[in-house]
Tab-separated table of C-alpha atoms in Angstrom:
chain	number	residue	atom	x	y	z
R	1	MET	CA	181.557	60.833	-1.654
R	2	PRO	CA	180.244	63.277	0.944
R	3	TRP	CA	180.920	66.942	0.634
R	4	ASN	CA	183.300	67.011	-2.938
R	5	SER	CA	187.226	66.317	-3.659
R	6	GLY	CA	189.825	68.206	-3.139
R	7	GLY	CA	193.263	69.320	-2.512
R	8	SER	CA	194.217	69.228	1.123
R	9	GLY	CA	192.001	71.473	2.227
R	10	PRO	CA	188.173	70.262	3.426
R	11	TRP	CA	186.685	71.453	0.692
R	12	GLY	CA	189.710	70.830	-2.381
R	13	ASN	CA	190.451	67.118	-4.357
R	14	PRO	CA	193.271	65.005	-4.499
R	15	PRO	CA	194.999	64.929	-7.402
R	16	GLY	CA	194.160	63.037	-9.564
R	17	SER	CA	190.118	63.359	-8.268
R	18	SER	CA	187.834	65.217	-10.202
R	19	GLY	CA	188.916	69.199	-10.490
R	20	GLY	CA	186.967	72.848	-10.771
R	21	ASP	CA	186.086	72.324	-14.191
R	22	GLY	CA	182.850	70.836	-15.019
R	23	ASP	CA	183.880	67.856	-16.259
R	24	ASN	CA	186.303	67.160	-13.127
R	25	LYS	CA	189.128	67.613	-14.672
R	26	PRO	CA	192.953	68.509	-12.983
R	27	SER	CA	193.817	72.107	-13.675
R	28	GLY	CA	196.463	73.722	-10.676
R	29	LYS	CA	199.013	74.464	-9.106
R	30	PRO	CA	199.596	73.083	-5.434
R	31	ILE	CA	198.928	74.263	-2.740
R	32	PRO	CA	201.182	75.118	1.184
R	33	GLY	CA	200.035	74.953	3.758
R	34	PRO	CA	199.100	73.478	7.029
R	35	TRP	CA	197.621	70.655	5.672
R	36	GLY	CA	199.635	69.617	2.932
R	37	SER	CA	199.431	70.522	-1.205
R	38	GLY	CA	196.690	69.833	-3.933
R	39	ASP	CA	195.941	70.877	-6.494
R	40	ASP	CA	194.577	74.441	-7.276
R	41	ARG	CA	190.944	73.444	-8.393
R	42	GLY	CA	188.070	74.743	-7.601
R	43	SER	CA	186.150	72.479	-4.693
R	44	ARG	CA	182.822	72.334	-5.454
R	45	ARG	CA	179.933	72.347	-2.176
R	46	PRO	CA	177.292	70.801	-1.660
R	47	GLY	CA	174.652	72.810	-4.671
R	48	GLU	CA	176.915	74.242	-6.464
R	49	GLN	CA	177.440	74.872	-10.172
R	50	SER	CA	179.876	75.992	-11.545
R	51	GLY	CA	181.616	77.543	-14.774
R	52	GLY	CA	183.216	76.466	-16.952
R	53	GLN	CA	187.210	76.650	-16.354
R	54	SER	CA	188.594	77.433	-12.802
R	55	GLY	CA	192.016	79.206	-12.428
R	56	GLY	CA	194.484	78.972	-9.536
R	57	SER	CA	194.872	82.954	-8.623
R	58	SER	CA	197.425	83.774	-5.918
R	59	ASP	CA	196.283	86.960	-5.225
R	60	GLY	CA	191.923	86.013	-4.282
R	61	GLY	CA	190.950	87.369	-7.678
R	62	PRO	CA	187.338	88.481	-7.969
R	63	GLU	CA	185.352	85.669	-8.527
R	64	ARG	CA	186.131	82.674	-5.605
R	65	ASP	CA	184.409	79.675	-3.985
R	66	GLN	CA	181.287	80.439	-2.760
R	67	ARG	CA	179.097	78.688	-0.087
R	68	PRO	CA	176.735	76.207	-0.790
R	69	GLY	CA	173.560	76.991	-3.032
R	70	SER	CA	176.351	79.756	-4.499
R	71	GLN	CA	176.982	79.608	-8.465
R	72	VAL	CA	180.376	80.107	-9.394
R	73	GLY	CA	181.432	82.042	-12.824
R	74	SER	CA	183.491	80.989	-16.105
R	75	GLN	CA	187.173	81.276	-13.812
R	76	GLY	CA	186.817	80.282	-10.015
R	77	GLY	CA	188.962	82.479	-7.004
R	78	GLY	CA	191.591	80.670	-4.962
R	79	GLY	CA	191.072	80.583	-1.488
R	80	GLN	CA	191.749	77.354	0.612
R	81	GLY	CA	189.229	74.955	-0.402
R	82	GLY	CA	189.971	76.138	-4.575
R	83	GLY	CA	192.844	76.378	-6.346
R	84	GLY	CA	194.614	78.961	-6.967
R	85	GLN	CA	198.011	79.524	-4.590
R	86	GLY	CA	197.478	81.108	-1.877
R	87	GLY	CA	201.586	81.108	-0.603
R	88	GLY	CA	203.978	79.946	2.314
R	89	GLY	CA	201.670	80.811	5.362
R	90	PRO	CA	199.061	78.623	7.334
R	91	PHE	CA	196.310	79.760	5.484
R	92	GLY	CA	197.773	81.725	2.159
R	93	GLY	CA	200.177	84.176	0.652
R	94	GLY	CA	201.131	86.163	4.264
R	95	PRO	CA	199.568	84.960	8.159
R	96	PHE	CA	196.315	84.624	6.256
R	97	GLY	CA	196.873	84.500	2.168
R	98	GLY	CA	197.680	87.548	0.732
R	99	GLY	CA	197.716	90.220	4.300
R	100	PRO	CA	196.707	89.193	7.361
R	101	PHE	CA	193.365	87.625	6.862
R	102	GLY	CA	192.923	88.011	2.004
R	103	SER	CA	194.557	87.939	-0.159
R	104	GLY	CA	195.912	90.240	-2.451
R	105	PRO	CA	196.751	93.691	-2.126
R	106	GLY	CA	193.596	95.761	-1.886
R	107	GLY	CA	194.441	96.137	2.724
R	108	PRO	CA	195.633	94.374	5.567
R	109	PHE	CA	191.759	91.633	5.169
R	110	GLY	CA	192.197	91.178	1.697
R	111	GLY	CA	189.363	92.352	-0.636
R	112	GLY	CA	190.436	93.502	-4.452
R	113	PRO	CA	191.821	97.093	-4.252
R	114	GLY	CA	190.452	99.923	-1.762
R	115	GLY	CA	188.075	96.764	-0.774
R	116	GLY	CA	186.707	95.834	2.988
R	117	PRO	CA	187.611	92.253	4.417
R	118	ASP	CA	186.924	88.889	2.611
R	119	LEU	CA	184.630	87.171	5.257
R	120	ASP	CA	183.341	83.971	3.225
R	121	LYS	CA	187.664	83.444	3.140
R	122	LEU	CA	187.820	84.486	6.784
R	123	ILE	CA	184.995	81.748	8.029
R	124	ASP	CA	186.132	79.218	5.273
R	125	GLN	CA	189.911	79.036	6.812
R	126	ALA	CA	187.811	78.626	10.408
R	127	GLN	CA	186.053	76.041	9.570
R	128	ALA	CA	188.151	74.417	7.349
R	129	PHE	CA	190.305	74.765	10.763
R	130	ILE	CA	188.415	73.602	12.983
R	131	ARG	CA	187.499	70.406	10.695
R	132	GLY	CA	191.152	69.962	10.136
R	133	ILE	CA	191.929	69.738	13.976
R	134	LEU	CA	188.330	67.211	14.198
R	135	GLY	CA	188.711	65.402	11.631
R	136	GLY	CA	190.702	65.802	8.705
R	137	GLY	CA	187.725	66.955	6.927
R	138	PHE	CA	185.590	64.056	6.848
R	139	GLY	CA	186.049	61.760	4.164
R	140	GLY	CA	188.590	64.813	1.702
R	141	GLY	CA	192.661	65.255	1.318
R	142	ARG	CA	195.075	62.963	2.489
R	143	GLY	CA	193.297	62.413	5.898
R	144	GLY	CA	189.888	61.703	5.863
R	145	SER	CA	189.862	60.009	2.621
R	146	PRO	CA	186.821	57.370	2.092
R	147	GLY	CA	188.477	54.740	1.930
R	148	GLY	CA	191.134	55.663	5.134
R	149	GLY	CA	188.621	56.577	7.676
R	150	PRO	CA	188.083	60.148	9.387
R	151	GLY	CA	191.640	61.529	10.385
R	152	GLY	CA	192.626	63.942	13.419
R	153	LEU	CA	191.696	64.183	16.886
R	154	PHE	CA	188.835	62.811	16.510
R	155	GLY	CA	189.952	59.898	14.262
R	156	TYR	CA	192.472	58.724	17.087
R	157	PHE	CA	189.166	58.341	19.286
R	158	VAL	CA	187.475	56.411	16.862
R	159	SER	CA	189.792	54.220	16.130
R	160	GLY	CA	190.865	50.758	18.711
R	161	ARG	CA	193.247	52.119	20.757
R	162	GLY	CA	191.472	55.445	21.407
R	163	ILE	CA	187.616	53.752	22.779
R	164	GLY	CA	190.409	52.270	24.508
R	165	LEU	CA	192.407	54.771	26.151
R	166	ILE	CA	188.513	56.051	27.195
R	167	LEU	CA	186.509	53.064	28.358
R	168	LEU	CA	190.083	53.006	30.480
R	169	LEU	CA	189.677	56.149	31.994
R	170	LEU	CA	185.913	55.797	32.596
R	171	ALA	CA	186.924	52.542	34.352
R	172	ALA	CA	188.912	54.760	36.520
R	173	LEU	CA	186.852	57.197	37.164
R	174	TRP	CA	183.997	55.129	38.365
R	175	VAL	CA	186.369	53.110	40.595
R	176	GLY	CA	187.647	56.122	42.209
R	177	SER	CA	183.760	56.857	42.807
R	178	GLY	CA	183.784	54.529	46.000
R	179	PHE	CA	186.645	56.841	48.051
R	180	TYR	CA	184.658	58.421	50.320
R	181	LEU	CA	185.804	60.449	53.419
R	182	VAL	CA	184.248	60.481	57.209
R	183	GLN	CA	183.984	63.674	58.613
R	184	PRO	CA	184.967	63.392	62.877
R	185	ASP	CA	181.069	63.778	64.121
R	186	GLU	CA	179.552	61.221	61.393
R	187	GLU	CA	179.551	57.719	60.906
R	188	GLY	CA	179.694	55.980	57.562
R	189	VAL	CA	176.636	53.466	57.150
R	190	VAL	CA	177.329	51.657	54.075
R	191	MET	CA	174.394	50.021	51.721
R	192	ARG	CA	174.999	46.561	48.815
R	193	PHE	CA	171.633	47.581	46.795
R	194	GLY	CA	170.767	49.371	49.248
R	195	ALA	CA	170.289	46.727	52.280
R	196	TYR	CA	173.268	47.625	54.927
R	197	SER	CA	176.425	46.231	54.693
R	198	TYR	CA	178.634	47.257	57.868
R	199	TRP	CA	179.613	50.560	59.048
R	200	THR	CA	182.907	53.314	59.412
R	201	PRO	CA	184.508	55.353	61.777
R	202	PRO	CA	185.590	58.629	60.832
R	203	GLY	CA	188.686	58.754	58.267
R	204	LEU	CA	188.639	57.743	54.537
R	205	HIS	CA	187.668	54.926	52.958
R	206	TRP	CA	186.790	53.180	50.069
R	207	HIS	CA	183.096	51.083	49.218
R	208	LEU	CA	182.536	48.709	46.050
R	209	PRO	CA	181.262	52.581	43.511
R	210	TRP	CA	178.145	52.959	42.722
R	211	PRO	CA	174.778	50.832	41.895
R	212	ILE	CA	176.624	48.347	44.205
R	213	GLU	CA	177.566	50.171	47.061
R	214	THR	CA	176.224	54.000	48.086
R	215	VAL	CA	177.022	55.670	52.007
R	216	SER	CA	175.415	57.094	54.107
R	217	GLN	CA	176.658	59.514	56.350
R	218	PRO	CA	174.450	61.099	59.466
R	219	THR	CA	175.950	62.849	62.242
R	220	VAL	CA	176.237	61.256	65.259
R	221	THR	CA	177.533	63.755	67.805
R	222	ARG	CA	175.216	66.554	67.291
R	223	ILE	CA	172.784	67.154	69.394
R	224	ASN	CA	169.738	67.277	68.318
R	225	ARG	CA	166.090	69.830	69.730
R	226	THR	CA	162.089	68.658	69.519
R	227	GLU	CA	159.918	71.062	71.210
R	228	ILE	CA	155.945	70.161	72.261
R	229	GLY	CA	153.488	72.239	73.538
R	230	PHE	CA	155.264	75.491	70.828
R	231	ARG	CA	157.280	76.733	68.033
R	232	SER	CA	160.562	79.223	68.644
R	233	GLY	CA	160.953	81.923	65.984
R	234	THR	CA	161.837	81.863	63.063
R	235	ALA	CA	163.227	84.616	59.968
R	236	LEU	CA	161.311	83.203	57.699
R	237	GLU	CA	158.000	81.839	60.654
R	238	PRO	CA	157.297	83.186	63.210
R	239	GLY	CA	157.043	80.928	66.619
R	240	GLY	CA	154.042	80.284	69.173
R	241	ASP	CA	151.809	78.073	71.308
R	242	VAL	CA	150.290	75.280	69.913
R	243	LEU	CA	147.943	74.367	72.240
R	244	ALA	CA	147.329	71.584	70.645
R	245	GLU	CA	150.026	69.363	71.962
R	246	SER	CA	150.055	71.719	74.779
R	247	GLN	CA	147.164	71.515	76.565
R	248	MET	CA	146.330	68.144	78.864
R	249	LEU	CA	144.770	67.016	81.694
R	250	THR	CA	146.418	66.566	85.294
R	251	GLY	CA	145.206	63.782	88.388
R	252	ASP	CA	142.313	65.548	89.646
R	253	GLU	CA	140.683	66.738	86.094
R	254	ASN	CA	142.293	70.326	85.831
R	255	ILE	CA	143.502	71.149	82.781
R	256	ILE	CA	147.909	72.716	82.631
R	257	ASP	CA	149.253	74.281	80.163
R	258	ILE	CA	152.721	72.876	79.355
R	259	ASP	CA	155.987	73.526	77.224
R	260	LEU	CA	158.116	70.541	77.089
R	261	THR	CA	162.075	70.794	75.095
R	262	VAL	CA	163.462	67.275	74.363
R	263	PHE	CA	167.311	66.626	73.420
R	264	TRP	CA	168.423	63.692	71.891
R	265	ARG	CA	170.831	62.648	69.217
R	266	ILE	CA	171.629	59.584	67.501
R	267	SER	CA	173.447	56.399	68.971
R	268	ASP	CA	173.080	53.794	66.387
R	269	ALA	CA	173.251	55.123	62.838
R	270	ALA	CA	172.083	51.761	60.859
R	271	ALA	CA	169.365	51.613	63.658
R	272	PHE	CA	168.544	55.268	62.815
R	273	LEU	CA	168.188	55.220	58.844
R	274	PHE	CA	166.896	52.235	58.009
R	275	ASN	CA	164.114	51.075	61.609
R	276	THR	CA	162.752	54.969	61.245
R	277	ALA	CA	161.021	56.413	58.745
R	278	ASN	CA	160.955	59.299	60.130
R	279	PRO	CA	163.324	59.638	63.629
R	280	GLU	CA	161.824	63.265	64.673
R	281	GLY	CA	158.477	62.446	64.473
R	282	LEU	CA	158.370	59.511	66.587
R	283	VAL	CA	160.564	61.357	69.809
R	284	ARG	CA	157.694	63.915	69.007
R	285	ALA	CA	154.648	61.624	68.916
R	286	ILE	CA	156.365	59.768	71.679
R	287	ALA	CA	158.064	62.459	74.418
R	288	GLU	CA	154.192	64.348	74.112
R	289	SER	CA	152.739	60.690	74.883
R	290	SER	CA	154.909	60.655	77.528
R	291	ILE	CA	153.848	64.553	79.007
R	292	ARG	CA	150.281	63.473	78.910
R	293	GLU	CA	150.781	59.946	80.489
R	294	VAL	CA	153.092	61.242	84.014
R	295	ILE	CA	150.986	64.121	84.218
R	296	GLY	CA	147.962	62.369	84.288
R	297	ARG	CA	148.510	60.685	87.375
R	298	THR	CA	150.412	64.165	88.862
R	299	PRO	CA	147.639	66.500	90.824
R	300	ILE	CA	147.537	70.343	89.420
R	301	GLN	CA	149.122	72.071	92.378
R	302	PRO	CA	152.752	69.705	92.590
R	303	ALA	CA	153.020	69.751	88.592
R	304	LEU	CA	153.300	73.686	89.541
R	305	THR	CA	155.789	73.811	92.272
R	306	GLN	CA	157.922	70.754	93.697
R	307	LEU	CA	157.756	67.914	90.937
R	308	ARG	CA	158.787	70.269	88.360
R	309	ALA	CA	161.891	67.324	88.497
R	310	GLN	CA	160.010	64.201	89.107
R	311	ILE	CA	158.319	65.538	86.068
R	312	GLU	CA	161.429	66.450	83.465
R	313	SER	CA	162.460	62.679	84.772
R	314	ASP	CA	160.440	60.143	84.268
R	315	VAL	CA	159.112	62.102	80.907
R	316	ARG	CA	162.785	61.173	80.317
R	317	LYS	CA	162.903	57.814	81.321
R	318	GLN	CA	159.663	56.587	79.329
R	319	THR	CA	160.598	58.111	76.340
R	320	GLN	CA	163.381	56.037	75.978
R	321	GLU	CA	161.690	53.189	77.045
R	322	ILE	CA	159.595	52.764	74.446
R	323	LEU	CA	162.744	54.158	71.783
R	324	ASP	CA	164.332	51.085	72.539
R	325	ARG	CA	161.627	48.723	71.628
R	326	TYR	CA	161.498	50.414	68.154
R	327	LYS	CA	165.029	50.066	68.214
R	328	ALA	CA	164.824	53.627	66.556
R	329	GLY	CA	168.804	54.821	67.618
R	330	VAL	CA	168.096	57.510	69.802
R	331	GLU	CA	169.291	58.462	72.824
R	332	ILE	CA	167.294	61.261	74.965
R	333	THR	CA	169.528	62.466	76.696
R	334	GLN	CA	167.810	65.307	78.584
R	335	VAL	CA	163.931	66.205	78.471
R	336	GLN	CA	163.371	69.952	79.917
R	337	LEU	CA	159.769	71.846	80.687
R	338	GLN	CA	159.989	75.507	79.323
R	339	LYS	CA	156.015	76.117	80.829
R	340	VAL	CA	153.998	75.123	83.336
R	341	ASP	CA	150.736	77.034	83.754
R	342	PRO	CA	147.495	76.894	84.478
R	343	PRO	CA	145.594	77.736	81.366
R	344	ALA	CA	145.802	81.277	80.283
R	345	ALA	CA	142.303	82.318	81.405
R	346	VAL	CA	142.287	81.346	84.774
R	347	ILE	CA	146.113	82.054	85.206
R	348	GLU	CA	145.545	84.875	87.589
R	349	SER	CA	142.927	82.759	90.514
R	350	PHE	CA	146.352	80.017	89.908
R	351	ARG	CA	149.191	82.891	91.222
R	352	ASP	CA	147.217	84.341	93.745
R	353	VAL	CA	146.159	81.002	95.147
R	354	GLN	CA	150.508	80.212	94.311
R	355	ARG	CA	152.009	83.671	96.016
R	356	ALA	CA	149.418	82.916	99.124
R	357	ASN	CA	150.280	78.712	99.771
R	358	THR	CA	153.868	80.619	98.829
R	359	ASP	CA	153.248	82.579	102.382
R	360	ALA	CA	152.040	79.780	103.945
R	361	GLU	CA	154.863	78.491	103.690
R	362	ARG	CA	157.088	81.442	104.546
R	363	MET	CA	155.423	81.417	107.811
R	364	ARG	CA	155.735	77.631	108.773
R	365	ASN	CA	159.309	77.726	108.040
R	366	GLU	CA	159.585	80.974	110.402
R	367	ALA	CA	157.329	79.332	112.884
R	368	GLU	CA	159.726	75.915	112.594
R	369	ALA	CA	163.061	78.339	113.122
R	370	TYR	CA	161.196	80.453	115.943
R	371	ARG	CA	160.398	76.535	117.533
R	372	ASN	CA	163.949	75.198	116.840
R	373	ASP	CA	165.276	78.061	118.798
R	374	ILE	CA	163.171	78.367	121.647
R	375	VAL	CA	162.365	74.897	122.351
R	376	PRO	CA	166.176	74.090	123.130
R	377	ARG	CA	166.434	77.042	125.490
R	378	ALA	CA	163.326	76.242	127.365
R	379	ARG	CA	164.323	72.321	127.773
R	380	GLY	CA	167.952	73.957	129.071
R	381	ASP	CA	166.533	76.552	132.245
R	382	ALA	CA	163.828	73.117	132.883
R	383	ALA	CA	166.768	71.042	133.150
R	384	ARG	CA	168.823	73.663	135.818
R	385	VAL	CA	165.536	74.011	137.352
R	386	VAL	CA	165.441	70.067	138.322
R	387	ALA	CA	169.471	70.162	138.868
R	388	GLU	CA	169.083	72.839	140.865
R	389	GLY	CA	166.201	71.268	142.514
R	390	GLN	CA	167.884	68.117	143.050
R	391	ALA	CA	170.802	69.945	145.158
R	392	ALA	CA	168.934	71.561	147.033
R	393	LYS	CA	167.902	68.352	147.676
R	394	ALA	CA	170.335	66.416	149.230
R	395	ALA	CA	171.941	69.393	151.054
R	396	THR	CA	168.671	68.738	153.223
R	397	VAL	CA	168.544	65.992	153.411
R	398	ALA	CA	172.188	65.716	154.193
R	399	GLN	CA	171.490	68.240	156.656
R	400	ALA	CA	168.969	66.826	158.767
R	401	THR	CA	170.798	63.238	158.301
R	402	GLY	CA	174.050	64.966	160.519
R	403	GLU	CA	171.515	66.814	162.940
R	404	THR	CA	170.166	63.542	163.953
R	405	GLN	CA	173.067	61.680	163.873
R	406	ARG	CA	174.094	65.101	166.412
R	407	PHE	CA	171.105	65.093	168.753
R	408	ASN	CA	171.219	60.985	168.637
R	409	SER	CA	174.715	61.573	170.037
R	410	VAL	CA	174.195	64.537	172.454
R	411	LEU	CA	171.619	62.437	173.888
R	412	LYS	CA	172.757	58.771	174.758
R	413	ALA	CA	175.755	61.197	176.724
R	414	TYR	CA	172.125	62.995	178.183
R	415	GLU	CA	171.063	59.168	179.279
R	416	THR	CA	174.880	57.924	180.402
R	417	ALA	CA	175.737	61.719	182.741
R	418	LYS	CA	172.331	64.199	182.780
R	419	ASP	CA	174.464	66.918	185.231
R	420	VAL	CA	177.831	66.545	183.399
R	421	THR	CA	175.397	66.863	179.935
R	422	LEU	CA	173.530	69.401	180.966
R	423	ARG	CA	176.183	71.937	182.041
R	424	ARG	CA	178.118	70.990	178.578
R	425	MET	CA	175.220	71.822	176.458
R	426	TYR	CA	174.873	75.373	178.327
R	427	LEU	CA	178.638	76.160	178.732
R	428	ASP	CA	178.634	75.492	174.549
R	429	THR	CA	175.397	78.018	174.173
R	430	MET	CA	177.203	80.690	176.025
R	431	LYS	CA	179.713	80.787	174.602
R	432	ASP	CA	178.475	80.433	171.040
R	433	VAL	CA	175.901	83.242	172.736
R	434	LEU	CA	178.499	85.149	173.523
R	435	SER	CA	180.951	85.559	170.314
R	436	HIS	CA	178.067	87.152	168.840
R	437	SER	CA	177.513	89.726	171.557
R	438	GLN	CA	178.446	93.076	172.237
R	439	THR	CA	180.255	93.169	175.775
R	440	LEU	CA	179.170	96.667	177.601
R	441	VAL	CA	181.453	97.719	180.670
R	442	VAL	CA	179.298	100.008	183.019
R	443	ASP	CA	181.059	102.605	185.621
R	444	ASP	CA	178.854	102.205	188.256
R	445	LYS	CA	179.748	104.946	190.467
R	446	LEU	CA	178.118	106.950	187.991
R	447	LYS	CA	175.843	108.513	190.428
R	448	GLY	CA	172.238	110.268	189.275
R	449	LEU	CA	172.139	109.463	185.283
R	450	VAL	CA	170.606	106.706	184.163
R	451	PRO	CA	172.371	104.903	181.695
R	452	PHE	CA	171.547	104.411	178.015
R	453	LEU	CA	171.591	100.755	176.910
R	454	PRO	CA	171.295	99.982	172.906
R	455	LEU	CA	169.166	96.899	173.017
R	456	SER	CA	169.815	96.537	169.450
R	457	ILE	CA	173.190	96.813	168.439
R	458	PRO	CA	173.503	95.010	164.448
R	459	PRO	CA	177.003	92.912	164.490
R	460	PRO	CA	179.984	92.843	164.777
R	461	LEU	CA	179.914	96.520	166.397
R	462	LYS	CA	183.280	97.373	166.128
R	463	ALA	CA	183.393	100.661	167.926
R	464	THR	CA	181.833	100.412	171.820
R	465	PRO	CA	179.762	103.530	172.359
R	466	ARG	CA	181.583	105.993	175.030
R	467	ALA	CA	179.433	105.707	178.133
R	468	THR	CA	177.576	108.794	179.007
R	469	PRO	CA	179.393	111.011	182.082
R	470	GLY	CA	178.006	111.295	185.200
R	471	ALA	CA	175.572	107.644	184.333
R	472	ALA	CA	175.557	105.390	186.823
R	473	PRO	CA	174.489	101.722	185.263
R	474	ALA	CA	172.086	99.630	185.952
R	475	PRO	CA	172.573	96.695	187.206
R	476	ALA	CA	170.328	94.115	185.401
R	477	ALA	CA	170.500	95.458	182.066
R	478	ALA	CA	173.674	95.308	182.069
R	479	ALA	CA	173.395	91.965	182.720
R	480	SER	CA	170.262	91.920	180.478
R	481	ALA	CA	172.947	92.645	178.313
R	482	GLY	CA	174.650	89.769	177.705
R	483	GLY	CA	176.738	90.138	181.259
R	484	ILE	CA	178.646	92.471	183.639
R	485	GLN	CA	182.428	92.296	184.305
């Protein structure tokens, strides 16, 4: 029999069982309390030795139950586990016996007159309360007799109905563990016994609980960044160049230092999880191989200047083709050349050459601009001169043709009537000459003066000069001036 039989407490005996004396005879009064009434027999714990008689004591006398291993005198005290009356409180007289936590008039915590708190009794009562909740004393009293099974909350749970309820709760928790939430930037990949089964879009879903099915939720919309030739610094690890990745040979066998950044995202979540063990390492290795191949067929000077965009496009295309052959589930979104320089030891010389090439290119552009300005103007002037010459030619030819035709007509008239033609020609000539000459009037009555006749008077002369008074005109001079009136 575990521990000992007693009253309704964990250490008491039921009526008719062994009591508190050495012969295990009944010897006491019933004890009211939360755990029922029992006889006031003194209880005996394993290892105790009791005296000749265990009497009930309502005031918790000096002789009371001891803990296992102690010895009890000829008369045992009345506590929760022993004989005697404790009163009507939950653990004896008063709230916890005679007084707030003890029995007798000795003070607020019990004990003898003027004594301190009865700590042993408080510990016994706390142990009895806990054991009463868990199982009615684990084998003693009404709720826990050896033949009746454990009682209390523990006894309910170890019963058939309690075990069924526990199993039902565990099954509900197991089934509920299959619910999972896929975020908007994720895809759910469900695996059945470790093998790919199906994928799920964002939202709330359920899968067969572990260990039948498990789910992985990779982020498929995030743009990942892989650096080649350098590493960005962090708070814990400084960055810098990685020469083993950045230095490579160009098509004309020069060394060049290139830093490259590859941006990629997950395009197929299942392929990303199951076809590659280290996706970022795979992207790094393939991109590094691609840039080395592209630079290996490109001369250094174009690589430093005008072919940067073409190099980025070729590297992205070649890297994507290799990843697609591997079925890595990765899409390359962009490739950026961060730095394209010669080695540090000769970078200044290369920059001098680059500056000279820049100046040459600038001068070529300026010369081309001057050519584009002057050539059209020269061509315009040449076309104008040619057009003017053509016009002068046409005018001269037309004039000569007209003169020829006029001469031929005069010739025909002359051959027909010579005298008439000659007179007509004379009259036309005189008309033409006299129409452009100036008329001078000379008074022949003037004597003694020699008239002065201007021989070169620019036509037209509107004012006729006055003759010198007293001058006589010369007939011959007047005739030579264009006529005499």
